[in-house]
PDB file of C-alpha atoms in Angstrom:
ATOM      1  CA  MET A 202      -0.178  -0.213   0.085  1.00 33.00           C
ATOM      2  CA  ASP A 203       1.095   3.890  -0.730  1.00 36.00           C
ATOM      3  CA  GLY A 204       0.242   5.430   2.911  1.00 36.00           C
ATOM      4  CA  VAL A 205      -3.611   5.951   1.341  1.00 37.00           C
ATOM      5  CA  MET A 206      -6.118   5.274   3.222  1.00 39.00           C
ATOM      6  CA  GLN A 207      -9.242   2.833   1.420  1.00 40.00           C
ATOM      7  CA  THR A 208     -12.307   1.413   1.424  1.00 41.00           C
ATOM      8  CA  LEU A 209     -14.265  -0.957   1.684  1.00 39.00           C
ATOM      9  CA  ALA A 210     -16.047   0.230  -2.291  1.00 44.00           C
ATOM     10  CA  ASP A 211     -11.674  -0.330  -3.232  1.00 43.00           C
ATOM     11  CA  ILE A 212     -11.082  -3.359  -1.903  1.00 38.00           C
ATOM     12  CA  PRO A 213     -14.910  -5.690  -1.885  1.00 43.00           C
ATOM     13  CA  ALA A 214     -13.504  -8.690  -2.730  1.00 59.00           C
ATOM     14  CA  ALA A 215     -11.289  -8.932   0.054  1.00 70.00           C
ATOM     15  CA  PHE A 216     -13.736  -8.912   3.067  1.00 84.00           C
ATOM     16  CA  ALA A 217     -16.584 -10.270   4.182  1.00 88.00           C
ATOM     17  CA  VAL A 218     -19.612  -8.699   6.196  1.00 90.00           C
ATOM     18  CA  ARG A 219     -22.386 -10.413   7.556  1.00 90.00           C
ATOM     19  CA  ASP A 220     -25.056 -10.176  10.920  1.00 92.00           C
ATOM     20  CA  ALA A 221     -23.284 -12.872  12.853  1.00 92.00           C
ATOM     21  CA  PHE A 222     -24.707 -12.446  16.515  1.00 93.00           C
ATOM     22  CA  SER A 223     -28.154 -11.169  17.273  1.00 92.00           C
ATOM     23  CA  ALA A 224     -28.610  -8.186  19.302  1.00 89.00           C
ATOM     24  CA  ASP A 225     -29.981 -10.482  22.064  1.00 88.00           C
ATOM     25  CA  GLU A 226     -27.059 -12.541  21.903  1.00 90.00           C
ATOM     26  CA  ILE A 227     -24.016 -10.254  22.250  1.00 91.00           C
ATOM     27  CA  GLY A 228     -26.187  -7.168  23.586  1.00 89.00           C
ATOM     28  CA  TRP A 229     -24.360  -7.431  27.307  1.00 91.00           C
ATOM     29  CA  VAL A 230     -21.232  -7.852  25.517  1.00 93.00           C
ATOM     30  CA  GLY A 231     -19.927  -4.696  25.116  1.00 91.00           C
ATOM     31  CA  ALA A 232     -22.074  -3.001  28.000  1.00 91.00           C
ATOM     32  CA  ASP A 233     -19.885  -5.528  30.077  1.00 93.00           C
ATOM     33  CA  ALA A 234     -16.795  -4.410  27.609  1.00 93.00           C
ATOM     34  CA  ASP A 235     -17.366  -0.914  28.620  1.00 92.00           C
ATOM     35  CA  VAL A 236     -17.047  -1.540  32.500  1.00 92.00           C
ATOM     36  CA  GLN A 237     -14.233  -4.026  31.997  1.00 93.00           C
ATOM     37  CA  ALA A 238     -11.802  -1.402  29.863  1.00 93.00           C
ATOM     38  CA  VAL A 239     -12.714   1.365  32.410  1.00 92.00           C
ATOM     39  CA  LEU A 240     -12.038  -0.660  35.824  1.00 93.00           C
ATOM     40  CA  LEU A 241      -8.772  -1.346  34.028  1.00 93.00           C
ATOM     41  CA  GLY A 242      -7.999   1.755  33.280  1.00 88.00           C
ATOM     42  CA  THR A 243      -9.142   1.975  29.646  1.00 86.00           C
ATOM     43  CA  ARG A 244     -10.731   5.633  28.763  1.00 81.00           C
ATOM     44  CA  GLU A 245      -9.450   5.677  25.093  1.00 79.00           C
ATOM     45  CA  GLY A 246      -7.764   4.016  22.405  1.00 78.00           C
ATOM     46  CA  PRO A 247      -7.541   0.418  23.013  1.00 91.00           C
ATOM     47  CA  LEU A 248      -7.047  -2.162  25.667  1.00 93.00           C
ATOM     48  CA  ALA A 249      -4.274  -4.700  24.282  1.00 93.00           C
ATOM     49  CA  ASP A 250      -5.599  -8.425  24.235  1.00 94.00           C
ATOM     50  CA  ALA A 251      -8.686  -7.522  25.507  1.00 95.00           C
ATOM     51  CA  HIS A 252      -9.906 -11.592  25.021  1.00 95.00           C
ATOM     52  CA  ALA A 253      -7.462 -12.333  28.120  1.00 94.00           C
ATOM     53  CA  LYS A 254      -8.611  -9.278  30.189  1.00 95.00           C
ATOM     54  CA  ILE A 255     -12.028  -9.255  29.947  1.00 95.00           C
ATOM     55  CA  ALA A 256     -13.526 -13.105  29.995  1.00 93.00           C
ATOM     56  CA  SER A 257     -17.272 -11.775  27.944  1.00 93.00           C
ATOM     57  CA  LEU A 258     -14.199 -10.173  24.621  1.00 95.00           C
ATOM     58  CA  GLY A 259     -12.668 -13.619  25.033  1.00 93.00           C
ATOM     59  CA  LYS A 260     -15.793 -16.056  24.922  1.00 93.00           C
ATOM     60  CA  VAL A 261     -16.681 -13.407  21.463  1.00 94.00           C
ATOM     61  CA  ALA A 262     -12.929 -14.161  20.324  1.00 93.00           C
ATOM     62  CA  ALA A 263     -13.279 -18.597  21.135  1.00 92.00           C
ATOM     63  CA  HIS A 264     -17.132 -18.241  19.786  1.00 92.00           C
ATOM     64  CA  PRO A 265     -17.115 -20.541  16.888  1.00 90.00           C
ATOM     65  CA  ARG A 266     -19.309 -18.679  14.685  1.00 89.00           C
ATOM     66  CA  LEU A 267     -15.214 -16.359  14.224  1.00 89.00           C
ATOM     67  CA  VAL A 268     -12.803 -19.108  14.686  1.00 86.00           C
ATOM     68  CA  GLY A 269     -14.277 -21.686  12.186  1.00 78.00           C
ATOM     69  CA  THR A 270     -13.595 -19.210   9.686  1.00 72.00           C
ATOM     70  CA  ALA A 271     -10.032 -18.008   9.665  1.00 71.00           C
ATOM     71  CA  ALA A 272      -7.761 -20.416   8.149  1.00 65.00           C
ATOM     72  CA  GLN A 273      -5.603 -20.129  11.661  1.00 67.00           C
ATOM     73  CA  ALA A 274      -7.810 -20.938  14.978  1.00 75.00           C
ATOM     74  CA  ARG A 275      -5.289 -19.877  17.247  1.00 90.00           C
ATOM     75  CA  ILE A 276      -5.855 -16.147  18.589  1.00 92.00           C
ATOM     76  CA  ALA A 277      -2.896 -13.891  17.994  1.00 92.00           C
ATOM     77  CA  GLN A 278      -3.800 -10.119  19.049  1.00 93.00           C
ATOM     78  CA  SER A 279      -6.644  -8.873  20.133  1.00 95.00           C
ATOM     79  CA  ALA A 280      -7.993  -5.396  21.734  1.00 95.00           C
ATOM     80  CA  TYR A 281     -10.866  -3.752  22.370  1.00 95.00           C
ATOM     81  CA  TRP A 282     -11.628  -0.075  21.168  1.00 94.00           C
ATOM     82  CA  ARG A 283     -14.369   2.169  22.839  1.00 91.00           C
ATOM     83  CA  GLY A 284     -13.817   4.110  20.275  1.00 90.00           C
ATOM     84  CA  TRP A 285     -12.103   4.470  16.588  1.00 89.00           C
ATOM     85  CA  ASP A 286     -11.373   7.555  14.917  1.00 87.00           C
ATOM     86  CA  GLY A 287      -9.557   6.090  11.714  1.00 84.00           C
ATOM     87  CA  THR A 288      -6.055   7.649  12.997  1.00 84.00           C
ATOM     88  CA  GLN A 289      -4.365   4.804  14.927  1.00 86.00           C
ATOM     89  CA  PRO A 290      -3.655   1.146  13.709  1.00 87.00           C
ATOM     90  CA  LEU A 291      -6.057  -1.697  14.455  1.00 87.00           C
ATOM     91  CA  LEU A 292      -3.716  -3.970  14.971  1.00 87.00           C
ATOM     92  CA  ALA A 293       0.339  -3.726  15.114  1.00 85.00           C
ATOM     93  CA  GLY A 294       0.447  -7.618  13.156  1.00 81.00           C
ATOM     94  CA  THR A 295      -0.008  -7.835   9.457  1.00 84.00           C
ATOM     95  CA  ASP A 296      -0.121 -12.086   9.102  1.00 89.00           C
ATOM     96  CA  GLY A 297      -3.332 -13.788   9.612  1.00 89.00           C
ATOM     97  CA  GLN A 298      -6.394 -13.263   9.342  1.00 90.00           C
ATOM     98  CA  VAL A 299      -8.987 -10.283  11.035  1.00 91.00           C
ATOM     99  CA  ALA A 300     -12.371 -10.284  12.547  1.00 93.00           C
ATOM    100  CA  ILE A 301     -14.515  -7.031  13.577  1.00 94.00           C
ATOM    101  CA  VAL A 302     -17.231  -8.547  15.987  1.00 96.00           C
ATOM    102  CA  PHE A 303     -18.985  -4.719  15.837  1.00 95.00           C
ATOM    103  CA  LEU A 304     -20.207  -4.625  19.462  1.00 94.00           C
ATOM    104  CA  GLY A 305     -22.328  -1.113  19.981  1.00 87.00           C
ATOM    105  CA  TRP A 306     -23.975   1.619  17.003  1.00 82.00           C
ATOM    106  CA  ARG A 307     -21.562   3.563  16.244  1.00 84.00           C
ATOM    107  CA  GLY A 308     -20.419   4.704  13.016  1.00 87.00           C
ATOM    108  CA  GLY A 309     -18.912   2.038  10.507  1.00 87.00           C
ATOM    109  CA  ILE A 310     -15.299   0.840   8.943  1.00 87.00           C
ATOM    110  CA  GLY A 311     -15.157   1.358   5.310  1.00 81.00           C
ATOM    111  CA  ALA A 312     -18.343   1.239   3.963  1.00 82.00           C
ATOM    112  CA  VAL A 313     -19.336  -0.791   6.684  1.00 88.00           C
ATOM    113  CA  ASP A 314     -22.001   0.801   9.092  1.00 89.00           C
ATOM    114  CA  ALA A 315     -21.204  -0.682  13.130  1.00 90.00           C
ATOM    115  CA  ALA A 316     -24.715  -2.811  13.167  1.00 92.00           C
ATOM    116  CA  LEU A 317     -25.016  -4.211  17.008  1.00 93.00           C
ATOM    117  CA  GLY A 318     -24.003  -7.918  16.087  1.00 94.00           C
ATOM    118  CA  ARG A 319     -22.659  -7.748  12.622  1.00 94.00           C
ATOM    119  CA  VAL A 320     -18.419  -9.109  11.959  1.00 94.00           C
ATOM    120  CA  MET A 321     -15.967  -7.704   9.475  1.00 92.00           C
ATOM    121  CA  SER A 322     -13.464  -9.712   9.277  1.00 91.00           C
ATOM    122  CA  GLY A 323     -10.711 -10.509   6.239  1.00 89.00           C
ATOM    123  CA  PRO A 324      -6.830 -10.248   4.977  1.00 90.00           C
ATOM    124  CA  ALA A 325      -4.811  -8.975   8.129  1.00 88.00           C
ATOM    125  CA  HIS A 326      -2.993  -7.305   6.322  1.00 87.00           C
ATOM    126  CA  GLU A 327      -5.860  -4.949   4.569  1.00 85.00           C
ATOM    127  CA  PHE A 328      -7.388  -3.839   7.143  1.00 82.00           C
ATOM    128  CA  ALA A 329      -3.930  -1.167   7.449  1.00 76.00           C
ATOM    129  CA  GLY A 330      -5.597   1.118   5.544  1.00 74.00           C
ATOM    130  CA  LEU A 331      -9.253   0.711   6.754  1.00 79.00           C
ATOM    131  CA  ALA A 332     -10.554   4.385   7.632  1.00 76.00           C
ATOM    132  CA  ALA A 333     -13.422   5.371  10.090  1.00 77.00           C
ATOM    133  CA  LYS A 334     -16.283   5.326   7.592  1.00 78.00           C
ATOM    134  CA  GLY A 335     -17.446   9.265   7.344  1.00 71.00           C
ATOM    135  CA  GLY A 336     -13.827   9.785   8.882  1.00 72.00           C
ATOM    136  CA  ALA A 337     -15.911   9.796  12.602  1.00 78.00           C
ATOM    137  CA  ALA A 338     -15.330   7.848  15.421  1.00 82.00           C
ATOM    138  CA  CYS A 339     -16.634   4.032  15.502  1.00 88.00           C
ATOM    139  CA  GLY A 340     -16.499   1.748  18.479  1.00 87.00           C
ATOM    140  CA  PRO A 341     -17.707   0.109  20.850  1.00 94.00           C
ATOM    141  CA  PHE A 342     -15.918  -3.072  19.030  1.00 95.00           C
ATOM    142  CA  LEU A 343     -13.284  -6.488  19.743  1.00 95.00           C
ATOM    143  CA  VAL A 344     -11.237  -6.722  16.849  1.00 95.00           C
ATOM    144  CA  VAL A 345      -9.214 -10.542  17.147  1.00 94.00           C
ATOM    145  CA  ARG A 346      -6.285 -11.661  14.912  1.00 93.00           C
ATOM    146  CA  TYR A 347      -6.102 -14.971  14.341  1.00 92.00           C
ATOM    147  CA  ALA A 348      -2.505 -16.587  13.093  1.00 89.00           C
ATOM    148  CA  ALA A 349      -0.750 -19.460  13.179  1.00 85.00           C
ATOM    149  CA  ASP A 350       1.384 -18.108  15.567  1.00 86.00           C
ATOM    150  CA  GLY A 351      -1.071 -17.344  18.242  1.00 81.00           C
ATOM    151  CA  ASP A 352      -2.580 -18.626  21.671  1.00 81.00           C
ATOM    152  CA  ASP A 353      -4.821 -22.114  21.271  1.00 82.00           C
ATOM    153  CA  VAL A 354      -8.865 -20.900  21.014  1.00 83.00           C
ATOM    154  CA  PRO A 355     -11.024 -23.204  23.793  1.00 82.00           C
ATOM    155  CA  VAL A 356     -13.700 -25.034  22.614  1.00 79.00           C
ATOM    156  CA  LEU A 357     -17.376 -23.537  22.897  1.00 83.00           C
ATOM    157  CA  ALA A 358     -20.388 -24.260  22.185  1.00 83.00           C
ATOM    158  CA  ASP A 359     -22.263 -22.202  19.829  1.00 86.00           C
ATOM    159  CA  ASP A 360     -24.343 -21.465  22.590  1.00 87.00           C
ATOM    160  CA  CYS A 361     -21.884 -19.535  24.889  1.00 86.00           C
ATOM    161  CA  LEU A 362     -23.067 -15.510  24.944  1.00 86.00           C
ATOM    162  CA  TRP A 363     -26.861 -16.432  26.038  1.00 85.00           C
ATOM    163  CA  GLN A 364     -26.084 -15.631  29.698  1.00 71.00           C
ATOM    164  CA  SER A 365     -27.903 -18.846  31.910  1.00 55.00           C
ATOM    165  CA  ALA A 366     -30.970 -17.341  33.768  1.00 47.00           C
ATOM    166  CA  TRP A 367     -29.684 -16.842  36.942  1.00 47.00           C
ATOM    167  CA  CYS A 368     -27.204 -14.284  35.636  1.00 51.00           C
ATOM    168  CA  VAL A 369     -29.839 -11.389  34.205  1.00 50.00           C
TER     169      VAL A 369
END
């Protein structure tokens, strides 16, 4: 890349966008992650290794709907972004595959709206040039990079995000 920010309109074949999680299923994760991130001292920017620091994000990163689509089923990196304006890289690594799970309704990335539960995935090196949609901040979201040099992913059931009745 020549340093010019790309949008999905420029590279439509590089990414898959799907509504992978229902709002009822994943809505609590965004609220939990936001509280936990603040308790961990993250008010701006990314919380690195979010999958290891926040249990709810760990469940999302290891969810079969994400892991099943990655070529390498190992988590190399993750970050929780409370808000992102496109001026910082989403993740440092450029190998493997990346999945962004939108946990709120604000903004978007490239041409993709940040609908709750929507997942945007593709080759990690393609994410380096993406910009926030319309230049406005977007978030919150979890970004996970799956690569051969990552950590083992625990085996989880597809319904792992549904909370038990006693916790509601």
